[in-house]
CSV table of C-alpha atoms in Angstrom, one decimal:
chain,number,residue,atom,x,y,z
V,135,MET,CA,-82.0,45.7,82.6
V,136,LYS,CA,-80.6,45.9,79.1
V,137,LYS,CA,-78.8,42.7,78.1
V,138,ASN,CA,-75.1,43.0,77.3
V,139,LEU,CA,-74.4,42.3,73.6
V,140,PHE,CA,-71.4,40.2,74.6
V,141,SER,CA,-73.0,38.1,77.3
V,142,SER,CA,-73.0,34.3,77.0
V,143,ALA,CA,-76.6,34.5,75.6
V,144,TRP,CA,-75.3,36.3,72.5
V,145,ASP,CA,-71.9,34.9,71.9
V,146,ILE,CA,-72.9,31.8,69.9
V,147,PRO,CA,-75.2,33.6,67.4
V,148,LEU,CA,-72.6,36.3,67.0
V,149,GLY,CA,-69.8,33.7,66.6
V,150,LEU,CA,-71.9,31.9,63.9
V,151,MET,CA,-72.5,35.2,62.1
V,152,ILE,CA,-68.8,36.0,62.1
V,153,CYS,CA,-68.0,32.5,60.7
V,154,SER,CA,-70.6,32.9,58.0
V,155,VAL,CA,-69.3,36.3,56.9
V,156,VAL,CA,-65.7,35.1,56.8
V,157,PHE,CA,-66.6,31.9,55.0
V,158,GLY,CA,-68.7,33.9,52.5
V,159,TYR,CA,-65.6,36.0,51.8
V,160,ILE,CA,-63.5,32.9,51.4
V,161,CYS,CA,-66.0,31.5,48.9
V,162,LEU,CA,-66.0,34.8,47.0
V,163,ARG,CA,-62.2,34.6,46.7
V,164,ALA,CA,-62.4,31.0,45.5
V,165,SER,CA,-64.8,32.0,42.7
V,166,LEU,CA,-62.9,35.2,41.6
V,167,ILE,CA,-59.2,34.9,42.0
V,168,SER,CA,-57.2,33.7,39.0
V,169,ILE,CA,-55.7,30.2,39.4
V,170,SER,CA,-52.2,30.1,40.8
V,171,HIS,CA,-49.0,28.3,39.7
V,172,ASP,CA,-49.3,25.5,42.3
V,173,GLU,CA,-53.0,25.0,41.9
V,174,ALA,CA,-52.6,24.6,38.1
V,175,LEU,CA,-49.8,22.1,38.6
V,176,THR,CA,-52.1,20.1,40.9
V,177,TYR,CA,-54.7,19.9,38.2
V,178,LEU,CA,-52.5,19.5,35.1
V,179,ILE,CA,-50.1,16.9,36.6
V,180,HIS,CA,-51.4,15.2,39.8
V,181,VAL,CA,-55.1,15.1,39.1
V,182,HIS,CA,-54.5,13.7,35.7
V,183,SER,CA,-52.1,11.0,37.1
V,184,SER,CA,-53.1,7.4,37.9
V,185,TRP,CA,-54.3,6.4,41.3
V,186,LYS,CA,-51.0,4.7,41.9
V,187,GLU,CA,-49.0,7.8,41.1
V,188,ILE,CA,-51.2,10.0,43.3
V,189,LEU,CA,-50.9,7.6,46.3
V,190,PHE,CA,-47.3,6.5,46.0
V,191,HIS,CA,-45.7,9.2,43.7
V,192,PRO,CA,-43.1,7.1,41.9
V,193,GLN,CA,-42.6,9.9,39.2
V,194,TYR,CA,-43.7,13.3,40.6
V,195,PRO,CA,-42.6,14.7,43.9
V,196,ALA,CA,-44.9,14.4,46.9
V,197,SER,CA,-44.1,17.9,48.0
V,198,ASN,CA,-46.5,19.3,45.4
V,199,ASN,CA,-49.0,16.4,45.5
V,200,HIS,CA,-51.0,17.1,48.6
V,201,LEU,CA,-52.6,13.6,48.8
V,202,LEU,CA,-56.1,14.0,50.1
V,203,ASN,CA,-56.6,17.3,48.3
V,204,THR,CA,-55.5,15.7,45.0
V,205,LEU,CA,-57.8,12.7,45.5
V,206,PHE,CA,-60.9,14.9,46.3
V,207,ILE,CA,-60.2,17.2,43.4
V,208,LYS,CA,-59.9,14.1,41.0
V,209,ILE,CA,-63.3,12.9,42.2
V,210,LEU,CA,-64.9,16.3,42.0
V,211,VAL,CA,-63.5,17.1,38.5
V,212,HIS,CA,-64.9,13.7,37.3
V,213,TRP,CA,-68.4,14.8,38.6
V,214,PHE,CA,-68.5,18.5,38.0
V,215,GLY,CA,-65.7,19.5,35.6
V,216,PRO,CA,-62.4,21.4,36.2
V,217,SER,CA,-63.6,24.9,36.9
V,218,VAL,CA,-61.5,26.9,39.3
V,219,PHE,CA,-64.2,26.9,42.0
V,220,VAL,CA,-64.6,23.1,41.8
V,221,LEU,CA,-60.8,22.7,42.2
V,222,ARG,CA,-61.1,24.8,45.4
V,223,ILE,CA,-64.0,22.9,47.0
V,224,PRO,CA,-61.8,20.6,49.2
V,225,ALA,CA,-60.0,23.8,50.5
V,226,LEU,CA,-63.4,25.3,51.3
V,227,ALA,CA,-64.3,22.1,53.1
V,228,GLY,CA,-61.1,22.4,55.1
V,229,CYS,CA,-62.0,25.9,56.0
V,230,LEU,CA,-65.4,24.8,57.3
V,231,LEU,CA,-63.8,22.0,59.4
V,232,TYR,CA,-61.3,24.4,60.8
V,233,MET,CA,-64.0,26.9,61.8
V,234,ALA,CA,-66.2,24.2,63.3
V,235,ALA,CA,-63.3,22.6,65.3
V,236,GLY,CA,-62.1,26.1,66.4
V,237,PHE,CA,-65.6,27.0,67.5
V,238,LYS,CA,-65.9,23.8,69.6
V,239,ILE,CA,-62.4,24.2,71.2
V,240,LEU,CA,-63.2,27.8,72.3
V,241,ARG,CA,-66.5,26.7,73.8
V,242,LEU,CA,-64.6,24.4,76.1
V,243,PHE,CA,-62.9,27.3,77.9
V,244,SER,CA,-64.5,30.7,76.9
V,245,LYS,CA,-67.8,32.5,76.7
V,246,GLY,CA,-69.0,36.0,76.1
V,247,LEU,CA,-66.6,38.6,74.8
V,248,PRO,CA,-63.4,36.3,75.1
V,249,PHE,CA,-65.1,33.7,72.9
V,250,VAL,CA,-66.1,36.2,70.2
V,251,VAL,CA,-62.6,37.8,70.2
V,252,GLY,CA,-60.9,34.4,70.2
V,253,LEU,CA,-63.0,33.0,67.3
V,254,THR,CA,-62.4,36.1,65.2
V,255,LEU,CA,-58.6,35.9,65.9
V,256,LEU,CA,-58.5,32.2,64.9
V,257,ILE,CA,-60.2,32.7,61.5
V,258,THR,CA,-58.9,36.1,60.2
V,259,ASN,CA,-55.2,35.5,59.8
V,260,PRO,CA,-54.1,36.6,56.3
V,261,LEU,CA,-52.0,33.5,55.5
V,262,MET,CA,-54.8,31.1,56.6
V,263,MET,CA,-57.5,33.1,54.7
V,264,ASP,CA,-55.3,33.0,51.7
V,265,LEU,CA,-54.9,29.2,51.8
V,266,PHE,CA,-58.6,28.5,52.8
V,267,SER,CA,-59.6,29.5,49.2
V,268,CYS,CA,-56.7,27.9,47.4
V,269,ALA,CA,-56.7,24.4,45.8
V,270,ARG,CA,-53.8,23.1,47.8
V,271,GLY,CA,-53.7,20.7,50.8
V,272,TYR,CA,-53.0,23.3,53.5
V,273,SER,CA,-56.6,24.1,54.2
V,274,LEU,CA,-57.6,20.5,54.6
V,275,ALA,CA,-54.5,19.8,56.7
V,276,LEU,CA,-55.4,22.8,59.0
V,277,GLY,CA,-59.0,21.7,59.3
V,278,VAL,CA,-58.2,18.2,60.3
V,279,PHE,CA,-55.3,19.3,62.5
V,280,MET,CA,-57.8,21.6,64.4
V,281,LEU,CA,-60.1,18.6,64.8
V,282,ALA,CA,-57.1,16.6,66.3
V,283,LEU,CA,-56.5,19.5,68.7
V,284,TYR,CA,-60.2,19.4,69.7
V,285,TYR,CA,-59.9,15.7,70.6
V,286,CYS,CA,-56.7,16.5,72.5
V,287,PHE,CA,-58.5,19.2,74.5
V,288,LYS,CA,-61.5,16.8,75.1
V,289,ARG,CA,-59.0,14.1,76.2
V,290,PHE,CA,-57.4,16.5,78.8
V,291,SER,CA,-60.8,17.8,80.1
V,292,SER,CA,-62.3,14.3,80.6
V,293,ASN,CA,-62.2,12.5,84.0
V,294,ASP,CA,-62.1,9.3,82.0
V,295,ARG,CA,-58.4,9.1,81.1
V,296,PHE,CA,-59.0,6.1,78.8
V,297,ASN,CA,-61.5,7.3,76.2
V,298,LYS,CA,-62.2,7.5,72.5
V,299,ASN,CA,-60.7,11.0,72.2
V,300,ASN,CA,-57.3,9.4,72.0
V,301,TYR,CA,-58.2,7.6,68.8
V,302,GLY,CA,-60.0,10.7,67.4
V,303,ALA,CA,-56.8,12.7,67.9
V,304,ILE,CA,-54.5,10.1,66.3
V,305,GLY,CA,-56.9,9.5,63.4
V,306,ALA,CA,-57.3,13.3,62.7
V,307,SER,CA,-53.6,14.0,63.0
V,308,THR,CA,-53.0,11.1,60.5
V,309,LEU,CA,-55.4,12.6,58.0
V,310,SER,CA,-53.8,16.0,58.5
V,311,ALA,CA,-50.4,14.5,57.6
V,312,LEU,CA,-51.9,12.9,54.5
V,313,SER,CA,-53.4,16.3,53.5
V,314,GLN,CA,-50.0,18.0,53.6
V,315,ILE,CA,-46.6,16.5,54.2
V,316,SER,CA,-45.3,19.2,56.6
V,317,PHE,CA,-48.0,18.2,59.1
V,318,VAL,CA,-46.1,14.9,59.6
V,319,ASN,CA,-44.5,16.8,62.5
V,320,THR,CA,-47.8,17.4,64.2
V,321,TYR,CA,-48.7,13.7,63.8
V,322,PHE,CA,-45.5,12.6,65.5
V,323,VAL,CA,-46.0,14.9,68.4
V,324,ILE,CA,-49.7,14.3,69.0
V,325,ALA,CA,-49.9,10.6,68.3
V,326,TYR,CA,-46.8,9.6,70.1
V,327,LEU,CA,-47.4,11.9,73.0
V,328,LEU,CA,-50.9,10.5,73.6
V,329,ALA,CA,-49.5,6.9,73.4
V,330,PHE,CA,-46.7,7.7,75.8
V,331,LEU,CA,-49.2,9.3,78.3
V,332,GLN,CA,-51.4,6.3,78.0
V,333,ILE,CA,-48.6,3.9,78.8
V,334,CYS,CA,-47.5,6.0,81.8
V,335,LEU,CA,-51.0,6.1,83.2
V,336,PHE,CA,-51.3,2.3,82.7
V,337,LEU,CA,-48.0,1.7,84.6
V,338,LYS,CA,-49.1,4.1,87.3
V,339,GLU,CA,-52.7,2.8,87.8
V,340,LYS,CA,-52.5,-0.9,86.9
V,341,ASP,CA,-52.4,-2.0,90.6
V,342,SER,CA,-55.6,0.0,91.5
V,343,GLU,CA,-57.9,-0.7,88.5
V,344,PRO,CA,-58.6,-3.8,86.3
V,345,SER,CA,-55.7,-4.0,83.9
V,346,GLY,CA,-57.9,-4.8,80.9
V,347,ARG,CA,-59.6,-1.5,81.1
V,348,ASN,CA,-56.3,0.4,81.5
V,349,SER,CA,-54.4,-1.5,78.8
V,350,PRO,CA,-52.6,0.8,76.3
V,351,LEU,CA,-52.8,-2.0,73.7
V,352,PRO,CA,-55.7,-0.3,71.7
V,353,ILE,CA,-53.9,3.0,71.4
V,354,LEU,CA,-50.7,1.2,70.4
V,355,ILE,CA,-52.5,-0.6,67.7
V,356,ALA,CA,-54.0,2.7,66.4
V,357,LEU,CA,-50.5,4.3,66.6
V,358,ILE,CA,-48.8,1.4,64.7
V,359,SER,CA,-51.6,1.3,62.0
V,360,SER,CA,-51.4,5.0,61.4
V,361,SER,CA,-47.6,4.9,61.2
V,362,LEU,CA,-47.8,2.1,58.7
V,363,VAL,CA,-50.2,4.1,56.5
V,364,LEU,CA,-48.0,7.2,56.6
V,365,GLY,CA,-44.9,5.0,56.0
V,366,LEU,CA,-46.5,3.5,52.8
V,367,VAL,CA,-47.3,7.0,51.5
V,368,TYR,CA,-44.3,8.9,52.7
V,369,SER,CA,-41.1,6.8,52.2
V,370,PRO,CA,-37.8,8.0,53.6
V,371,PHE,CA,-37.0,9.4,50.1
V,372,VAL,CA,-40.2,11.4,50.0
V,373,LEU,CA,-39.6,12.7,53.5
V,374,GLY,CA,-36.2,13.7,52.4
V,375,LEU,CA,-37.7,16.2,50.0
V,376,MET,CA,-38.5,18.3,53.0
V,377,ALA,CA,-34.8,18.9,53.2
V,378,LEU,CA,-34.6,20.6,49.8
V,379,PRO,CA,-35.2,24.3,48.9
V,380,PRO,CA,-37.6,26.0,48.6
V,381,TYR,CA,-39.4,24.3,51.5
V,382,GLY,CA,-37.4,25.9,54.3
V,383,GLY,CA,-34.3,27.7,55.4
V,384,TYR,CA,-30.8,27.1,56.8
V,385,ASP,CA,-30.5,29.9,59.2
V,386,GLY,CA,-32.1,28.5,62.3
V,387,PHE,CA,-35.5,27.9,64.0
V,388,VAL,CA,-35.8,31.5,65.2
V,389,LYS,CA,-34.6,33.2,62.0
V,390,ASN,CA,-36.5,31.0,59.6
V,391,THR,CA,-39.6,29.5,61.3
V,392,ILE,CA,-40.4,32.1,64.0
V,393,ALA,CA,-39.5,35.1,61.8
V,394,SER,CA,-41.6,33.8,58.9
V,395,LEU,CA,-44.6,33.3,61.1
V,396,GLY,CA,-44.2,36.7,62.6
V,397,PHE,CA,-44.4,38.1,59.1
V,398,ASP,CA,-47.5,36.0,58.4
V,399,ILE,CA,-49.2,37.3,61.6
V,400,PHE,CA,-48.1,40.9,61.6
V,401,GLN,CA,-46.5,42.2,58.5
V,402,ARG,CA,-48.6,40.9,55.6
V,403,GLY,CA,-49.8,44.2,54.2
V,404,SER,CA,-48.3,47.2,56.0
V,405,MET,CA,-47.0,47.6,59.5
V,406,ASN,CA,-44.2,49.9,60.6
V,407,PRO,CA,-41.4,48.7,63.0
V,408,ILE,CA,-42.8,50.7,65.9
V,409,ALA,CA,-46.2,49.0,65.7
V,410,LEU,CA,-44.5,45.6,65.3
V,411,SER,CA,-42.3,46.2,68.4
V,412,ALA,CA,-45.4,47.3,70.4
V,413,LEU,CA,-47.1,44.0,69.4
V,414,VAL,CA,-44.2,41.9,70.5
V,415,ILE,CA,-44.0,43.7,73.8
V,416,GLY,CA,-47.8,43.2,74.2
V,417,ILE,CA,-47.3,39.4,73.6
V,418,LEU,CA,-44.5,39.2,76.2
V,419,LEU,CA,-46.5,41.2,78.7
V,420,CYS,CA,-49.5,38.9,78.3
V,421,ILE,CA,-47.4,35.8,78.8
V,422,LEU,CA,-45.5,37.2,81.8
V,423,MET,CA,-48.8,38.2,83.5
V,424,ALA,CA,-50.3,34.8,82.8
V,425,LEU,CA,-47.3,33.0,84.2
V,426,TRP,CA,-47.4,35.0,87.3
V,427,GLY,CA,-51.1,34.2,87.7
V,428,LEU,CA,-50.3,30.5,87.1
V,429,ILE,CA,-47.6,30.6,89.8
V,430,LYS,CA,-50.0,32.1,92.3
V,431,SER,CA,-52.6,29.4,91.5
V,432,GLY,CA,-50.0,26.8,92.0
V,433,SER,CA,-48.9,28.1,95.3
V,434,LYS,CA,-52.5,27.7,96.5
V,435,GLY,CA,-53.0,24.3,94.8
V,436,LYS,CA,-55.8,25.6,92.7
V,437,TYR,CA,-55.5,24.3,89.1
V,438,SER,CA,-58.4,24.4,86.7
V,439,THR,CA,-59.3,22.9,83.3
V,440,HIS,CA,-57.9,26.1,81.8
V,441,HIS,CA,-54.5,25.2,83.3
V,442,LYS,CA,-54.6,21.8,81.7
V,443,PHE,CA,-55.4,23.3,78.3
V,444,LEU,CA,-52.7,25.9,78.7
V,445,PHE,CA,-50.2,23.2,79.7
V,446,LEU,CA,-51.2,21.0,76.7
V,447,THR,CA,-50.9,23.9,74.2
V,448,ALA,CA,-47.5,24.9,75.6
V,449,LEU,CA,-46.4,21.3,75.6
V,450,LEU,CA,-47.4,20.8,71.9
V,451,LEU,CA,-45.6,24.1,70.9
V,452,ILE,CA,-42.4,23.0,72.8
V,453,TYR,CA,-42.4,19.5,71.5
V,454,ILE,CA,-43.0,20.5,67.8
V,455,SER,CA,-40.2,23.0,68.2
V,456,VAL,CA,-37.8,20.5,69.6
V,457,LEU,CA,-38.7,18.0,66.9
V,458,ILE,CA,-38.0,20.6,64.1
V,459,LYS,CA,-34.7,21.4,65.8
V,460,SER,CA,-33.8,17.8,66.1
V,461,GLU,CA,-34.7,17.1,62.4
V,462,ALA,CA,-32.4,20.0,61.4
V,463,ILE,CA,-29.5,18.8,63.5
V,464,PHE,CA,-29.6,15.0,62.9
V,465,ILE,CA,-31.1,14.5,59.4
V,466,GLN,CA,-30.5,18.0,57.9
V,467,ILE,CA,-34.2,18.8,57.2
V,468,LEU,CA,-34.6,22.5,56.6
V,469,TYR,CA,-36.4,24.7,59.1
V,470,PRO,CA,-40.0,25.2,57.9
V,471,GLU,CA,-41.1,28.6,56.8
V,472,GLY,CA,-44.5,30.3,56.2
V,473,ARG,CA,-47.0,27.9,54.9
V,474,THR,CA,-44.9,24.8,55.7
V,475,ALA,CA,-45.0,25.8,59.4
V,476,LEU,CA,-48.7,26.7,59.3
V,477,TYR,CA,-49.6,24.4,62.2
V,478,PHE,CA,-47.9,26.8,64.6
V,479,LEU,CA,-50.5,29.6,64.0
V,480,PRO,CA,-53.6,28.0,65.5
V,481,LEU,CA,-51.5,26.6,68.4
V,482,PHE,CA,-50.0,30.0,69.1
V,483,PHE,CA,-53.4,31.7,68.9
V,484,LEU,CA,-55.0,29.1,71.3
V,485,PHE,CA,-52.0,29.6,73.7
V,486,ILE,CA,-52.7,33.4,73.7
V,487,LEU,CA,-56.4,32.9,74.2
V,488,LEU,CA,-55.9,30.6,77.2
V,489,LEU,CA,-53.9,33.3,79.0
V,490,PRO,CA,-56.7,35.6,80.3
V,491,ASP,CA,-58.0,32.9,82.8
V,492,ASN,CA,-54.7,33.4,84.7
V,493,PHE,CA,-55.2,37.1,84.8
V,494,ASN,CA,-58.1,36.6,87.3
V,495,ARG,CA,-55.5,35.4,89.8
V,496,LEU,CA,-53.9,38.8,89.7
V,497,THR,CA,-55.1,41.7,91.8
V,498,GLY,CA,-55.6,45.4,91.3
V,499,PRO,CA,-53.6,47.2,88.6
V,500,LEU,CA,-51.9,44.0,87.4
V,501,ASN,CA,-55.2,42.4,86.4
V,502,LYS,CA,-56.4,45.5,84.6
V,503,THR,CA,-53.1,46.0,82.8
V,504,ALA,CA,-53.0,42.4,81.7
V,505,ASN,CA,-56.5,42.4,80.3
V,506,ILE,CA,-55.9,45.7,78.5
V,507,ALA,CA,-52.7,44.3,77.0
V,508,PHE,CA,-54.6,41.1,75.9
V,509,TYR,CA,-57.5,42.8,74.2
V,510,THR,CA,-55.3,45.4,72.6
V,511,LEU,CA,-53.0,42.7,71.2
V,512,CYS,CA,-56.0,40.7,69.8
V,513,SER,CA,-57.6,43.8,68.4
V,514,VAL,CA,-54.5,44.9,66.5
V,515,ILE,CA,-53.9,41.4,65.1
V,516,ILE,CA,-57.5,41.1,64.0
V,517,PHE,CA,-57.6,44.6,62.5
V,518,HIS,CA,-54.4,43.9,60.6
V,519,GLY,CA,-55.8,40.7,59.3
V,520,LEU,CA,-59.0,42.5,58.1
V,521,CYS,CA,-56.9,45.2,56.4
V,522,SER,CA,-55.2,42.4,54.4
V,523,ILE,CA,-58.5,41.4,52.8
V,524,ASN,CA,-58.6,41.3,49.0
V,525,LEU,CA,-60.5,39.6,46.2
V,526,ASN,CA,-57.7,40.0,43.6
V,527,ASN,CA,-54.9,37.6,44.4
V,528,PHE,CA,-53.1,35.2,46.7
V,529,TYR,CA,-50.2,36.8,48.5
V,530,ILE,CA,-48.0,33.8,47.9
V,531,TRP,CA,-48.6,33.6,44.2
V,532,GLU,CA,-49.1,37.3,43.5
V,533,TYR,CA,-47.5,37.1,40.1
V,534,ASP,CA,-50.4,35.0,38.9
V,535,ALA,CA,-53.0,37.5,39.9
V,536,CYS,CA,-53.8,38.6,36.3
V,537,THR,CA,-53.3,35.4,34.3
V,538,LYS,CA,-57.1,35.1,33.8
V,539,LYS,CA,-57.3,38.7,32.5
V,540,VAL,CA,-54.3,38.1,30.2
V,541,LEU,CA,-55.7,34.9,28.6
V,542,THR,CA,-59.1,36.6,28.3
V,543,PHE,CA,-57.5,39.5,26.4
V,544,ILE,CA,-55.6,37.1,24.1
V,545,GLY,CA,-58.8,35.3,23.4
V,546,HIS,CA,-60.4,38.5,22.2
V,547,GLU,CA,-57.4,39.3,20.1
V,548,MET,CA,-57.4,35.9,18.3
V,549,LYS,CA,-61.0,36.4,17.2
V,550,GLU,CA,-59.8,38.9,14.6
V,551,HIS,CA,-58.1,36.0,12.8
V,552,PRO,CA,-60.2,32.9,13.6
V,553,LYS,CA,-58.2,30.5,11.3
V,554,LYS,CA,-54.7,31.6,12.5
V,555,LYS,CA,-52.7,29.5,15.0
V,556,TYR,CA,-51.0,31.5,17.7
V,557,THR,CA,-48.0,30.9,20.1
V,558,ILE,CA,-47.2,32.4,23.4
V,559,GLY,CA,-43.8,32.8,25.1
V,560,LEU,CA,-43.8,33.4,28.9
V,561,ASN,CA,-41.8,33.3,32.0
V,562,TRP,CA,-41.8,29.7,33.3
V,563,VAL,CA,-43.6,30.5,36.6
V,564,LEU,CA,-46.6,31.7,34.5
V,565,GLU,CA,-46.7,28.5,32.4
V,566,PRO,CA,-49.0,26.2,34.6
V,567,SER,CA,-51.7,28.8,35.2
V,568,SER,CA,-51.7,30.0,31.5
V,569,ASN,CA,-52.0,26.4,30.3
V,570,TYR,CA,-54.8,25.7,32.6
V,571,TYR,CA,-56.9,28.4,31.0
V,572,ILE,CA,-55.8,27.4,27.5
V,573,ILE,CA,-57.0,23.9,28.1
V,574,PHE,CA,-60.1,24.7,30.3
V,575,TRP,CA,-61.4,27.4,27.8
V,576,LYS,CA,-60.5,25.1,24.8
V,577,MET,CA,-58.5,27.9,23.2
V,578,LYS,CA,-57.6,25.8,20.1
V,579,GLN,CA,-56.0,28.7,18.3
V,580,LEU,CA,-53.4,29.1,20.9
V,581,LYS,CA,-50.7,26.4,21.3
V,582,PRO,CA,-50.0,25.5,25.0
V,583,ALA,CA,-47.0,27.2,26.4
V,584,SER,CA,-43.8,25.5,27.3
V,585,ARG,CA,-41.4,26.1,30.3
V,586,LYS,CA,-38.5,27.0,28.0
V,587,GLY,CA,-39.1,30.7,28.8
V,588,PRO,CA,-39.9,33.7,26.5
V,589,ASP,CA,-36.6,33.8,24.6
V,590,GLY,CA,-37.9,33.0,21.1
V,591,VAL,CA,-40.2,34.1,18.4
V,592,TYR,CA,-43.9,34.1,19.5
V,593,ASP,CA,-47.1,35.9,18.7
V,594,PHE,CA,-47.7,36.9,22.4
V,595,TYR,CA,-45.3,37.4,25.3
V,596,TYR,CA,-46.5,37.2,28.9
V,597,LEU,CA,-43.6,38.5,30.9
V,598,LEU,CA,-42.3,39.6,34.4
V,599,ALA,CA,-40.1,42.6,35.1
V,600,SER,CA,-37.1,40.2,35.0
V,601,ASP,CA,-37.8,39.6,31.3
V,602,LEU,CA,-37.4,43.2,30.1
V,603,ASP,CA,-34.4,42.4,27.9
V,604,ILE,CA,-36.8,40.3,25.7
V,605,LEU,CA,-38.6,43.5,24.7
V,606,LYS,CA,-35.5,44.9,23.0
V,607,LYS,CA,-34.2,41.6,21.7
V,608,TYR,CA,-37.4,40.9,19.7
V,609,ASN,CA,-38.5,44.5,19.1
V,610,LEU,CA,-41.7,44.1,21.1
V,611,ARG,CA,-44.4,46.6,22.2
V,612,VAL,CA,-46.2,46.3,25.5
V,613,VAL,CA,-49.9,45.8,24.9
V,614,LYS,CA,-51.1,45.6,28.5
V,615,SER,CA,-49.3,46.1,31.8
V,616,TYR,CA,-50.6,44.7,35.1
V,617,LYS,CA,-49.4,46.6,38.2
V,618,LEU,CA,-50.9,44.2,40.7
V,619,SER,CA,-49.0,41.1,39.5
V,620,GLY,CA,-46.0,43.0,38.1
V,621,THR,CA,-46.5,41.3,34.7
V,622,PHE,CA,-47.1,42.6,31.2
V,623,LEU,CA,-48.3,41.4,27.8
V,624,ALA,CA,-46.3,42.2,24.7
V,625,GLU,CA,-46.4,41.4,21.0
V,626,PRO,CA,-44.1,42.0,18.0
V,627,ILE,CA,-44.2,45.3,16.3
V,628,HIS,CA,-45.5,44.6,12.7
């Protein structure tokens, strides 16, 4: 009999192939896309700072200094030089770690077609693919966070309730918080939840087993040690930076956090309101069907490992949401949006992927309807993610998409007068990326740009649409316009 392509014999090779293709695409992006504003700031400011400044940031804000990412880039630049690809190697490492941990998590509860669909869903989100190839700390934070989730899943699937997976989860969640400050929320939830559960189990079972084996002391030591490390790096003042714009919103958890993640899942690129509404209905249908299956299982007393994983994922989503809401109410920290709420995406995807096991408890048309809704939902999300693929720019820093082309053009222009010194005026958001290329390419004829803006007399003007008044004020002509980034290069009319 002909073997099914999506049988468990084929899912691992197919999964590895999908990971290889996606990672190859991420590497291609890392080598081709022009450096962005925040990446350039990381190199120009933080990587060139002292070790003390990087670790404890007395001068520059920690919100832009993604600690582990900065440290790795500093080391790599010392060894291999500051090319854009070298700056992005830590992000690529985070991508690999995310894929490997996601692969291992899915193998704990799925095989065959659900595994292949789940793996593709996990690694093709447009926002995550954007950040996997970007020299910021988000990719490393995601990768280590996914590893922390793997240890949590292993902890919940093990019959030995007192095992090393507790320490793996706390250690990985600590590294995740050190990779990007917004992941402090996931550290608090994972580390303190595991410590709390360990204490509860100790109190419950201390009379039936030797207390030395059940003691929560080791996990409390790990918790206190990791908290002290984070406390040294992230002082209350530094954590207070999370309460300042542009790192969140004031409107509420649903309007800011949930709405921004909905945009990152569904609307990056093009999606009409009807399709978006259909997807939301599909998500609700899958959840309701799964809950009904879960209720039926509970009525018969038949709970599986899948139920433990579903409970864990739902618990983490709820606790993180409650923590964010509490922070907003009691210490006025803004509601995270987009990339600062990135940790919700893999948790949400894992929650969705854990639902189908409960469909098996349904009978007849309900089972069939639930499975159709699940695969349709996953297919549409994956298809939309694949439609967002591009090798030209980061969605978040689209205005910097053509900076490399602009500086290349200016370099050719300056060759006509090799002894002349040139100046450039530009919109302040374009300053870090432009200065990166001026310094990296050793463009000695061109004076590094300042953040004063383009209002002045310069040889070249690198402008956004908001700077159009400068054209008339200094009698400039547009030399090049760049539709993708919405920028243009101008120079005085001689």
